Amino acid sequence: MFISMYSRSKHTRNLAGLLLAVMLAAAGYKSYASWSKADLYEQAAKAQEAGHELEAEALFQRASANTAIRYKNEEIDAALNALRPVTELKRTLGSIAGQMHAATQVNDVPTLLQAYESFQQVQTEYASRSEADQKRLAEAEASYRVEEGLAQSFADVKTQLEQSLENGAADKSFDSGNAMQYLLQIPAAYYKDEKTKKQQLNELFKAYDQKRLDALFQTKSFPEVVDETQRLRKFYTAGGVQAEWLLPQFETYAQNALASLLKKNDLTAFISYSKKYQGTKELTDGRPKLSSYIQASIKTQFTRAQQLAAAKKFAEAIDLYTVLNAYQDTSKEAADTEQRWLEADPAQLLRKATGAKADAVFTNVQSAKGAWGAKLAAVGIAADGELVLARLAADQKLDYASAALGKQLAVQALKLSGPLGGGDQQPAVVIEAASKSRRARYVAVSYEPRSAELKTVLDVEADGFAPDRSRPGTLIVDNPTGEAAGRQAYYEFQGGQYVFAKVKSDVLDIALSELPKQKTGAIIRFQCQIASVDGNTAVVRLGNDVVLLSGNVRFRTGPAVVTGTLLEKSAADGKESRERPQGEAGAVPGTKSPAAGSSPVPNREAEVSAKATKQADVPGNADGSPGAGSINGAGPLPDTAPRATRGSGAAAGANQGGATGVPSSAAANTYKIAVIELTQDDGGGFSGRSANRPAQP
């Protein structure tokens, strides 16, 4: 128990000792704090009184932080309130200094620039304040040394950025321009002045760009080079750098690149690159050299296209205009060239109208202007044997029609003829094909505008054919196969085609007044009035001319229908206008000529002609028709001659000529005709017939 009580007293004694020590320490601390606060206050008061506000503010701040005792707290708060501007200035400069040191450690130019701008703002603000404020700033700046720190920081950053550019140029690891951007942002004050900054940076950037652009030209495409050069141009413009070295170096590269494309005849790429360049305002403004080169090159290409068209290389010219259209609108030039091609090459018109390939072949091609209602038309035979007709209208529209010719048709030629006269006044397409028995097989095809179809209007094997101009809608076909073989035949337009109508006679029906127009040797038929008869010779008056009829027939005066051969035309002076087609002068077919050396035989034709001349003053019509007061125009008829009754052939013969006879003492011309067939009125109309050979159809 005694030990227990002793232990408790010992613990109590130790606890009391500890408490005493704590109390003595607290009393000591409080005594020190009281002394320290009082000392700080006194130092601050003296510093403030001496005008050292920055020092006084710091001492007052320390005194205010001592809360161990309440000593001069009101005075300290009042002093700090008075020194608040100093507190704020210290806080600002401290922040700037902190930014500056942090940015310098990592080359953080943007943060360094913020510190610089903040310091410039403080300086600007205090520059307009009182002298005391300016003194306060000077003391604060001397304490924090911001200006000195900025100068050193910018110098260090500048050196590192320049070194990075030099290293990048050396190993061709060009950056996106951050280093250059930062160098441009460094204030001119840290280059000495603006002029020095500009000079130093221009030298640095020029050397850097020369290597950068060289690498760019070698590794990038033309469009990429344009884009990068444009970016650099914008960068320098924004930074206030003229960069006079940039565009000349680019233009030299660009012109060489474009010239190389032209040399390789890669006009498509040339135009694409040219437009890429010309669409870049930053590279073209005030730089006419390269643009002039491009325009001159394009003009040369237009001249080349024109030369190709002039040389009839229309496809090449159109292809060139198509490529040039990417540079400027060439639709008019291409259309004009296409038009010239269509006009110069009808095969192209056929290809264009039918949509055939450029290498499609058409044979036997023909063309015509203004035919079938078109400005230009072409016709030809396609590779599949079809006949194709293409039309180009005045409004440049194209259409075509086609027709199958058949595999058995061996085409030898194709021609465009004039209108055949079957109601269609447009040209006809005439195909000449091989024929086993005749010169050719003729297939004529017409174009029907309403139905836009080609229709066959003639298909005949013959030696030839031609329209009968005196009989519209009729063709004269020479030696066709069939019932007219060996002869000529009339083909008439019926039911949309030319079909055989009848065999053509060799005799030409004419009016007596048309006799002077006929050629000797022609077989003719005409109505007339026989004025006088002397055996096998008769006289017909044609105005002042005389027509002598001779032949182995029985002549009578009066109206007659004569079929015969025109042997001779002779003038009044006795000269023959043409050689006789057969025999000697005065010979009549079917009669014998006098032998050489025989006794003279009276020339009956001459005698008859003389008699006719004496009768020329008998009243009558000039073409041999009866005059007033007579029936046959040759004076009173002999009692043995039958009176002619007017009607049928007589009336027609009496009305030929129409010129009133004028008395004359001599005939102007003489026409000699060998009569083949004679038909005369026997008193009951034309029924009598006599001939020296069978009549022709």
XYZ file of C-alpha atoms in Angstrom:
697
model
C 0.000 0.000 0.000
C 2.879 2.269 0.851
C 4.388 1.508 -2.568
C 1.139 2.334 -4.292
C 0.826 5.683 -2.651
C 4.418 6.477 -3.462
C 3.830 5.683 -7.142
C 0.790 7.926 -7.318
C 2.684 10.824 -5.765
C 5.498 10.280 -8.207
C 3.138 10.474 -11.213
C 1.543 13.558 -9.808
C 4.913 15.187 -9.349
C 5.933 14.334 -12.928
C 2.690 15.664 -14.370
C 3.056 18.865 -12.417
C 6.594 19.235 -13.682
C 5.441 18.751 -17.295
C 2.658 21.241 -16.867
C 5.085 23.721 -15.416
C 7.417 23.239 -18.374
C 4.583 23.803 -20.853
C 3.485 26.877 -19.059
C 7.009 28.203 -18.904
C 7.402 27.485 -22.702
C 4.107 29.174 -23.497
C 5.055 32.079 -21.390
C 8.397 32.253 -23.113
C 6.849 32.016 -26.619
C 4.318 34.631 -25.785
C 7.008 36.855 -24.458
C 9.019 36.336 -27.695
C 5.978 36.820 -29.907
C 5.109 39.965 -28.065
C 8.608 41.262 -28.457
C 8.771 40.182 -32.130
C 5.465 41.812 -33.042
C 6.430 44.951 -31.253
C 9.778 44.949 -33.007
C 8.226 44.328 -36.436
C 5.770 47.102 -35.854
C 8.468 49.479 -34.899
C 10.604 48.572 -37.925
C 7.616 48.895 -40.247
C 6.689 52.236 -38.781
C 10.223 53.515 -39.235
C 10.382 52.193 -42.839
C 7.048 53.774 -43.689
C 8.154 57.010 -42.133
C 11.354 56.837 -44.161
C 9.319 56.302 -47.381
C 10.353 52.703 -47.907
C 6.811 51.524 -48.585
C 7.702 48.217 -50.065
C 9.780 47.313 -46.971
C 7.193 48.762 -44.616
C 4.384 46.777 -46.279
C 6.343 43.574 -45.883
C 7.044 44.266 -42.178
C 3.448 45.191 -41.487
C 2.321 41.995 -43.221
C 4.591 39.976 -40.923
C 3.380 41.816 -37.842
C -0.223 41.282 -38.879
C 0.476 37.591 -39.233
C 1.589 37.431 -35.564
C -1.619 36.732 -33.689
C -0.011 35.537 -30.477
C -0.797 38.798 -28.825
C -2.948 41.722 -29.638
C -0.493 44.490 -30.071
C -1.136 47.535 -32.243
C -3.564 45.539 -34.335
C -5.609 48.598 -35.257
C -2.481 50.556 -36.202
C -1.147 47.624 -38.268
C -4.461 47.244 -40.153
C -4.552 50.976 -40.850
C -1.008 50.900 -42.145
C -1.686 47.924 -44.407
C -4.770 49.601 -45.742
C -2.686 52.634 -46.579
C -0.084 50.432 -48.214
C -2.659 48.390 -50.283
C -1.319 49.657 -53.670
C 2.066 48.328 -52.744
C 0.511 44.987 -51.881
C -1.205 44.819 -55.234
C 1.945 45.850 -57.117
C 3.946 43.205 -55.344
C 1.323 40.617 -56.157
C 1.333 41.628 -59.889
C 5.079 41.677 -60.281
C 5.376 38.450 -58.381
C 2.961 36.768 -60.745
C 4.814 38.128 -63.785
C 8.107 36.908 -62.416
C 6.610 33.498 -61.765
C 5.321 33.222 -65.349
C 8.619 34.358 -66.749
C 10.692 31.809 -64.848
C 8.294 28.955 -65.622
C 8.187 29.763 -69.372
C 11.941 30.041 -69.642
C 12.405 26.549 -68.268
C 10.408 24.947 -71.172
C 10.780 27.574 -73.957
C 7.100 28.411 -73.597
C 7.089 31.478 -75.804
C 3.331 32.186 -75.529
C 3.532 32.284 -71.701
C 6.674 34.368 -71.865
C 4.896 36.774 -74.150
C 2.014 36.981 -71.688
C 4.484 37.926 -68.916
C 6.019 40.525 -71.222
C 2.631 42.005 -72.121
C 1.556 42.052 -68.443
C 4.728 43.886 -67.469
C 4.254 46.336 -70.351
C 0.710 46.956 -69.146
C 1.921 47.701 -65.577
C 4.569 50.059 -66.875
C 2.036 51.821 -69.086
C -0.394 52.141 -66.198
C 2.160 53.559 -63.751
C 3.606 55.906 -66.334
C 0.550 58.122 -65.938
C 0.470 58.005 -62.156
C 2.077 60.180 -59.503
C 5.733 60.344 -58.833
C 5.218 58.356 -55.647
C 3.560 55.559 -57.580
C 6.330 55.546 -60.124
C 8.888 55.408 -57.306
C 6.940 52.568 -55.759
C 7.075 50.663 -59.126
C 10.778 51.278 -59.441
C 11.386 49.849 -56.001
C 9.180 46.833 -56.761
C 10.829 46.182 -60.135
C 14.256 46.460 -58.521
C 13.161 43.847 -56.068
C 11.664 41.411 -58.569
C 14.000 42.288 -61.516
C 11.243 41.526 -64.077
C 12.662 43.552 -66.952
C 16.072 41.995 -66.607
C 14.525 38.557 -66.371
C 12.438 39.105 -69.550
C 15.431 40.240 -71.531
C 17.418 37.188 -70.524
C 14.495 34.845 -71.111
C 13.808 36.181 -74.642
C 17.478 36.001 -75.497
C 17.633 32.371 -74.432
C 14.443 31.452 -76.309
C 15.572 33.320 -79.428
C 18.837 31.435 -79.497
C 17.122 28.093 -79.117
C 14.540 28.849 -81.858
C 17.173 29.946 -84.334
C 19.153 26.846 -83.606
C 16.091 24.676 -84.221
C 15.605 26.218 -87.670
C 19.227 25.685 -88.602
C 19.108 22.093 -87.459
C 15.844 21.473 -89.300
C 17.264 22.848 -92.540
C 20.343 20.707 -92.167
C 18.503 17.432 -91.710
C 15.432 18.438 -93.800
C 13.054 18.042 -90.880
C 11.048 21.165 -91.537
C 8.392 22.056 -88.978
C 5.041 23.673 -89.611
C 6.363 27.150 -88.850
C 6.033 27.338 -85.066
C 9.653 28.348 -84.549
C 9.348 31.064 -87.178
C 6.086 32.223 -85.677
C 7.678 32.523 -82.217
C 10.664 34.397 -83.582
C 8.338 36.869 -85.233
C 6.498 37.331 -81.942
C 9.590 38.207 -79.926
C 9.420 41.962 -79.328
C 11.729 44.103 -81.466
C 13.226 45.525 -78.254
C 15.091 42.282 -77.746
C 16.601 42.561 -81.290
C 17.821 46.063 -80.557
C 15.183 47.619 -82.860
C 12.625 46.805 -85.584
C 15.086 47.226 -88.450
C 17.573 44.860 -86.874
C 14.831 42.328 -86.188
C 13.614 42.441 -89.795
C 17.115 42.068 -91.202
C 18.072 39.166 -88.978
C 14.841 37.267 -89.521
C 14.864 37.789 -93.316
C 18.329 36.300 -93.557
C 17.343 33.397 -91.351
C 14.016 32.704 -93.094
C 15.441 33.022 -96.604
C 18.126 30.421 -95.968
C 15.577 28.180 -94.325
C 12.985 28.558 -97.139
C 15.462 27.902 -99.918
C 16.206 24.476 -98.503
C 12.604 23.863 -97.529
C 11.265 24.746 -101.005
C 13.943 22.692 -102.750
C 12.863 19.684 -100.738
C 9.199 20.516 -101.394
C 9.703 20.744 -105.165
C 11.401 17.350 -105.237
C 8.981 15.402 -103.067
C 5.520 16.953 -103.542
C 3.093 17.248 -106.444
C 2.423 20.566 -108.143
C -0.906 21.142 -106.345
C 0.737 20.357 -103.004
C 3.550 22.790 -103.750
C 0.995 25.477 -104.617
C -0.884 24.871 -101.372
C 2.268 24.990 -99.252
C 3.568 28.115 -100.996
C 0.193 29.760 -100.497
C 0.330 28.871 -96.788
C 3.799 30.371 -96.462
C 2.682 33.491 -98.302
C -0.237 33.945 -95.931
C 2.048 33.274 -92.958
C 4.548 35.915 -94.002
C 1.814 38.421 -94.851
C 0.264 37.976 -91.418
C 3.689 38.382 -89.796
C 4.470 41.525 -91.757
C 7.312 39.848 -93.658
C 7.563 40.591 -97.389
C 9.570 37.412 -98.078
C 10.712 38.661 -101.485
C 12.600 35.410 -102.087
C 9.531 33.176 -101.901
C 7.539 33.837 -105.116
C 10.497 34.066 -107.544
C 11.719 30.670 -106.380
C 8.229 29.203 -106.717
C 7.600 30.748 -110.161
C 10.822 29.312 -111.544
C 9.770 25.875 -110.365
C 6.183 26.289 -111.637
C 7.148 27.428 -115.127
C 9.617 24.562 -115.506
C 6.987 22.091 -114.324
C 4.351 23.444 -116.738
C 6.802 23.520 -119.645
C 7.657 19.893 -118.947
C 3.979 18.967 -119.192
C 3.659 20.689 -122.562
C 6.770 18.922 -123.780
C 5.151 15.606 -122.855
C 1.923 16.828 -124.538
C 0.059 16.390 -121.262
C -2.291 19.307 -121.848
C -4.864 18.026 -119.364
C -2.399 18.233 -116.470
C -1.080 21.562 -117.777
C -4.552 23.083 -117.638
C -5.305 21.555 -114.246
C -2.087 22.899 -112.736
C -2.494 26.281 -114.425
C -5.988 26.731 -113.029
C -4.744 25.633 -109.614
C -2.115 28.345 -109.714
C -4.335 31.043 -111.214
C -6.970 30.380 -108.565
C -4.490 31.189 -105.802
C -4.766 34.908 -105.195
C -1.819 35.049 -102.814
C 0.520 33.821 -105.572
C -0.805 35.735 -108.581
C -1.452 39.278 -107.340
C 1.050 41.592 -108.962
C 2.913 38.644 -110.526
C 2.074 38.658 -114.277
C 5.049 36.666 -115.550
C 3.787 33.143 -114.945
C 0.191 34.052 -115.842
C 1.394 35.517 -119.145
C 3.281 32.309 -119.882
C 0.163 30.245 -119.222
C -2.039 32.454 -121.394
C 0.469 32.393 -124.246
C 0.656 28.595 -124.034
C -3.133 28.275 -124.106
C -3.319 30.612 -127.094
C -0.796 28.415 -128.888
C -3.045 25.411 -128.289
C -6.050 27.256 -129.746
C -3.971 28.100 -132.813
C -2.982 24.436 -133.088
C -6.644 23.394 -132.945
C -7.467 25.829 -135.750
C -4.592 24.464 -137.838
C -5.798 20.901 -137.310
C -9.274 21.874 -138.470
C -7.838 23.661 -141.505
C -5.919 20.479 -142.352
C -9.213 18.553 -142.082
C -8.005 16.707 -138.991
C -11.333 17.445 -137.394
C -11.325 14.651 -134.809
C -7.983 15.817 -133.424
C -9.173 19.432 -133.417
C -12.369 18.577 -131.542
C -10.430 16.465 -129.035
C -8.119 19.407 -128.443
C -11.039 21.813 -127.987
C -12.562 19.330 -125.529
C -9.407 19.386 -123.434
C -9.173 23.185 -123.673
C -12.754 23.442 -122.442
C -11.416 22.728 -118.946
C -9.595 26.063 -119.170
C -12.275 28.118 -120.914
C -15.558 27.476 -122.682
C -14.854 26.068 -126.156
C -18.342 24.807 -126.946
C -18.703 27.232 -129.868
C -15.316 26.325 -131.366
C -16.040 22.617 -131.002
C -19.508 23.001 -132.541
C -18.126 25.024 -135.468
C -15.441 22.404 -136.071
C -18.023 19.632 -135.862
C -20.107 21.489 -138.435
C -17.118 21.851 -140.747
C -16.381 18.152 -140.300
C -19.942 17.195 -141.169
C -19.825 19.359 -144.281
C -16.407 18.124 -145.379
C -16.903 14.455 -144.535
C -20.382 13.036 -145.194
C -19.294 9.765 -143.569
C -18.943 11.673 -140.302
C -22.474 13.010 -140.748
C -23.656 9.413 -141.072
C -21.708 8.345 -137.983
C -22.927 11.322 -135.958
C -26.581 10.891 -136.926
C -26.653 7.156 -136.277
C -24.588 7.305 -133.102
C -22.034 4.938 -134.588
C -18.519 4.602 -133.258
C -15.819 6.947 -134.465
C -14.234 4.169 -136.528
C -17.482 2.993 -138.124
C -17.135 2.528 -141.888
C -19.663 3.629 -144.513
C -19.106 2.885 -148.199
C -20.337 4.551 -151.388
C -20.902 7.769 -149.464
C -22.520 10.727 -151.223
C -23.685 14.119 -149.930
C -25.938 16.948 -151.021
C -26.808 20.401 -149.747
C -30.412 21.522 -149.456
C -31.793 18.095 -150.291
C -34.669 16.392 -148.475
C -35.436 19.553 -146.506
C -32.037 19.513 -144.810
C -29.153 21.934 -144.692
C -26.849 19.031 -145.426
C -27.564 15.391 -146.190
C -25.434 12.310 -146.665
C -26.181 8.788 -147.820
C -24.082 5.652 -147.680
C -24.072 1.944 -146.985
C -23.263 0.733 -143.475
C -21.155 -2.285 -142.631
C -24.285 -4.400 -142.118
C -25.492 -3.618 -145.653
C -28.147 -1.081 -144.696
C -28.692 2.029 -146.768
C -28.518 5.040 -144.430
C -29.590 8.606 -145.141
C -28.618 11.261 -142.577
C -29.892 14.826 -142.435
C -28.510 17.917 -140.709
C -31.228 20.543 -140.271
C -30.703 24.293 -140.196
C -31.135 24.239 -136.412
C -28.261 21.698 -136.210
C -30.585 18.814 -135.309
C -29.693 15.429 -136.742
C -31.892 12.567 -137.862
C -31.555 9.585 -140.127
C -33.463 6.867 -141.945
C -32.301 3.435 -143.007
C -33.449 0.568 -145.187
C -32.170 -2.970 -145.628
C -30.871 -3.691 -149.125
C -30.685 -7.438 -148.916
C -27.650 -9.680 -148.895
C -28.016 -10.627 -152.588
C -27.515 -7.034 -153.751
C -23.870 -6.635 -154.804
C -23.549 -2.851 -154.779
C -21.118 -1.432 -157.318
C -21.944 2.276 -157.099
C -24.296 4.700 -155.407
C -25.338 8.004 -156.916
C -27.672 10.871 -156.174
C -29.854 11.653 -159.175
C -32.178 14.524 -159.831
C -35.914 14.156 -159.195
C -37.298 11.160 -161.094
C -40.597 12.959 -161.636
C -42.910 10.641 -159.763
C -44.444 13.447 -157.749
C -41.312 13.741 -155.577
C -39.148 16.718 -156.437
C -36.347 15.602 -154.128
C -33.226 13.738 -155.317
C -33.341 9.996 -155.513
C -30.695 7.570 -154.327
C -29.754 5.292 -157.201
C -27.851 2.111 -156.433
C -26.093 0.264 -159.235
C -25.647 -3.401 -158.387
C -24.201 -6.318 -160.282
C -26.403 -7.980 -162.931
C -25.753 -11.200 -164.835
C -27.604 -10.147 -167.988
C -27.547 -6.361 -168.085
C -25.197 -3.521 -167.383
C -26.537 -3.170 -163.846
C -29.406 -3.744 -161.507
C -30.798 -0.293 -160.727
C -32.454 0.263 -157.367
C -33.818 3.779 -156.847
C -34.769 4.809 -153.324
C -36.674 7.935 -152.290
C -37.029 9.554 -148.871
C -40.516 10.110 -147.493
C -40.328 13.165 -145.153
C -43.686 12.527 -143.475
C -42.901 9.008 -142.384
C -39.120 9.575 -142.313
C -38.672 6.338 -144.263
C -36.664 5.221 -147.271
C -38.800 3.559 -149.935
C -37.720 1.656 -153.028
C -39.392 3.205 -156.097
C -37.529 1.332 -158.853
C -35.867 -2.059 -159.044
C -34.940 -3.122 -162.578
C -32.105 -4.837 -164.429
C -31.284 -2.813 -167.535
C -28.553 -1.009 -169.445
C -29.648 2.368 -168.126
C -32.593 4.642 -167.507
C -33.510 8.335 -167.518
C -36.570 10.428 -166.713
C -38.814 11.336 -169.657
C -38.848 15.113 -169.236
C -41.824 15.467 -171.540
C -43.898 13.045 -169.512
C -43.722 13.612 -165.727
C -43.803 10.434 -163.706
C -42.302 8.388 -166.524
C -38.880 6.778 -166.940
C -37.306 5.567 -170.158
C -35.507 2.318 -169.368
C -32.957 0.994 -171.842
C -33.019 -2.748 -172.565
C -34.774 -3.924 -169.419
C -35.273 -7.594 -168.749
C -38.692 -8.945 -169.680
C -40.943 -8.228 -172.624
C -39.068 -5.035 -173.561
C -35.695 -6.794 -173.852
C -33.586 -5.243 -176.593
C -35.805 -2.168 -176.728
C -36.527 0.890 -174.674
C -39.534 0.867 -172.392
C -41.656 3.342 -170.492
C -41.918 2.839 -166.729
C -44.636 4.850 -165.081
C -45.047 5.826 -161.423
C -47.998 3.885 -160.064
C -48.808 2.987 -156.481
C -45.579 4.451 -155.132
C -43.291 2.610 -157.597
C -42.123 2.767 -161.185
C -43.574 -0.188 -163.107
C -43.409 -1.276 -166.739
C -46.007 0.484 -168.885
C -45.150 -0.166 -172.536
C -42.390 -0.563 -175.082
C -41.050 2.740 -176.397
C -41.364 3.268 -180.163
C -38.355 4.347 -182.240
C -40.484 6.930 -184.028
C -40.467 10.487 -182.722
C -43.823 12.239 -183.009
C -43.359 15.928 -183.848
C -45.239 18.875 -185.256
C -44.189 19.866 -188.766
C -42.932 23.178 -187.424
C -40.413 21.241 -185.259
C -38.786 19.665 -188.346
C -35.897 22.197 -188.536
C -34.837 21.192 -184.983
C -34.415 17.502 -185.841
C -31.131 15.805 -186.647
C -30.510 14.019 -189.903
C -31.081 10.308 -189.558
C -33.957 10.802 -187.108
C -37.095 8.704 -187.671
C -40.017 11.094 -187.296
C -43.793 11.159 -187.693
C -45.804 14.288 -188.426
C -49.028 15.509 -189.999
C -48.831 17.717 -193.064
C -50.562 18.899 -196.254
C -49.089 17.476 -199.489
C -49.082 20.325 -201.977
C -48.035 18.474 -205.124
C -47.105 14.996 -206.308
C -44.767 13.805 -209.069
C -44.527 10.033 -209.125
C -42.703 8.784 -206.057
C -41.940 12.318 -204.910
C -44.203 14.803 -203.113
C -43.842 18.382 -201.907
C -44.942 19.838 -198.567
C -44.619 23.554 -197.880
C -43.192 24.756 -194.505
C -43.368 28.522 -194.684
C -40.734 29.495 -197.255
C -39.097 26.086 -196.909
C -39.797 22.964 -198.937
C -40.112 19.433 -197.613
C -39.444 16.777 -200.281
C -41.028 13.390 -199.617
C -39.753 10.394 -201.541
C -40.325 6.696 -201.253
C -41.944 3.614 -202.697
C -45.442 4.764 -201.759
C -48.405 6.224 -203.635
C -48.692 9.936 -202.858
C -51.802 12.041 -203.242
C -52.221 15.715 -202.551
C -54.031 16.626 -199.389
C -53.723 15.908 -195.666
C -51.380 13.091 -194.710
C -49.539 11.481 -191.781
C -45.936 10.845 -192.789
C -43.457 8.542 -191.075
C -39.935 8.739 -192.445
C -36.229 9.363 -192.041
C -34.812 12.878 -192.296
C -32.082 12.450 -194.890
C -30.839 15.916 -195.603
C -31.111 19.614 -194.819
C -29.952 21.979 -197.574
C -29.952 25.758 -197.831
C -31.305 27.793 -200.732
C -27.783 28.184 -202.205
C -27.641 24.442 -202.719
C -25.132 23.680 -199.936
C -25.980 20.732 -197.729
C -26.060 21.504 -194.031
C -25.237 17.877 -193.129
C -23.886 14.791 -194.840
C -26.447 12.376 -196.104
C -26.816 9.458 -193.758
C -26.839 6.983 -196.660
C -26.359 6.832 -200.445
C -25.487 9.727 -202.720
C -27.144 13.087 -202.943
C -30.691 12.685 -204.057
C -30.735 8.959 -203.328
C -33.885 7.615 -201.773
C -33.887 4.429 -199.745
C -35.005 1.484 -201.850
C -33.880 3.038 -205.169
C -30.721 2.609 -207.187
C -28.266 5.417 -207.821
C -26.926 6.021 -211.280
C -23.714 4.195 -212.020
C -20.577 6.194 -212.643
C -20.035 7.057 -216.279
C -23.649 6.343 -217.277
C -25.734 8.819 -219.222
C -27.287 11.605 -217.217
C -30.655 10.936 -215.644
C -32.974 13.824 -215.009
C -33.014 14.827 -211.302
C -36.706 14.499 -210.514
C -36.319 15.897 -206.996
C -34.754 19.052 -208.414
C -37.544 19.372 -210.923
C -40.197 18.877 -208.273
C -38.441 21.425 -206.058
C -38.465 23.915 -208.888
C -42.159 23.329 -209.455
C -42.778 23.833 -205.775
C -40.924 27.117 -205.995
C -43.148 28.287 -208.804
C -46.169 27.397 -206.722
C -44.875 29.339 -203.709
C -47.109 32.313 -204.580
C -50.255 30.252 -204.256
C -52.172 31.395 -201.201
C -51.860 29.030 -198.219
C -50.434 28.615 -194.728
C -46.703 28.700 -194.119
C -46.543 25.215 -192.631
C -48.168 23.509 -195.623
C -51.754 23.526 -194.391
C -54.513 24.673 -196.752
C -55.006 28.367 -197.346
C -58.219 30.246 -197.704
C -60.334 29.065 -200.651
C -58.514 25.789 -201.110
C -58.452 22.422 -199.416
C -54.824 21.400 -199.780
C -53.152 24.772 -200.090
C -51.734 23.944 -203.541
C -54.380 25.497 -205.797
C -57.332 23.704 -207.377
C -57.121 19.965 -206.922
C -57.094 17.766 -210.060
C -60.423 16.261 -210.910
C -59.054 12.779 -210.096
C -57.923 13.736 -206.624
C -60.428 12.993 -203.875
C -61.719 15.912 -201.899
C -60.344 15.885 -198.375
C -62.878 16.019 -195.619
C -61.959 17.840 -192.491
C -61.795 15.608 -189.401
C -59.512 13.421 -187.371
C -55.985 13.607 -188.827
C -56.915 16.102 -191.496
C -57.933 18.687 -188.962
C -54.771 18.136 -186.964
C -52.592 18.438 -190.042
C -54.376 21.550 -191.198
C -53.657 23.326 -187.921
C -49.891 22.715 -187.767
C -47.511 25.617 -188.176
C -49.855 28.462 -187.874
C -47.690 30.991 -189.759
C -49.450 32.696 -192.607
C -47.802 31.953 -195.981
C -46.068 34.905 -197.586
C -45.574 34.832 -201.341
C -41.976 34.193 -202.193
C -39.989 33.555 -205.323
C -37.627 30.935 -203.820
C -37.500 28.377 -201.005
C -35.119 29.169 -198.132
C -34.315 25.570 -197.115
C -35.050 22.106 -198.372
C -35.640 19.051 -196.162
C -35.506 15.611 -197.785
C -37.344 12.766 -196.108
C -37.348 9.093 -197.076
C -40.912 8.001 -196.399
C -41.347 4.755 -194.491
C -45.108 4.896 -194.039
C -47.810 7.157 -195.417
C -51.374 7.402 -194.183
C -53.848 9.536 -196.176
C -57.572 10.239 -196.274
C -59.327 8.084 -198.877
C -62.474 10.163 -198.677
C -63.902 8.625 -195.556
C -61.265 9.636 -193.048
C -57.690 8.481 -192.640
C -57.715 4.853 -193.604
C -55.469 4.406 -196.605
C -51.901 3.238 -195.817
C -48.957 2.394 -198.000
C -45.404 1.748 -196.959
C -42.058 0.682 -198.330
C -41.383 -1.386 -195.165
C -43.364 -2.553 -192.120
C -44.468 0.245 -189.855
C -42.605 0.745 -186.541
C -44.508 0.359 -183.264
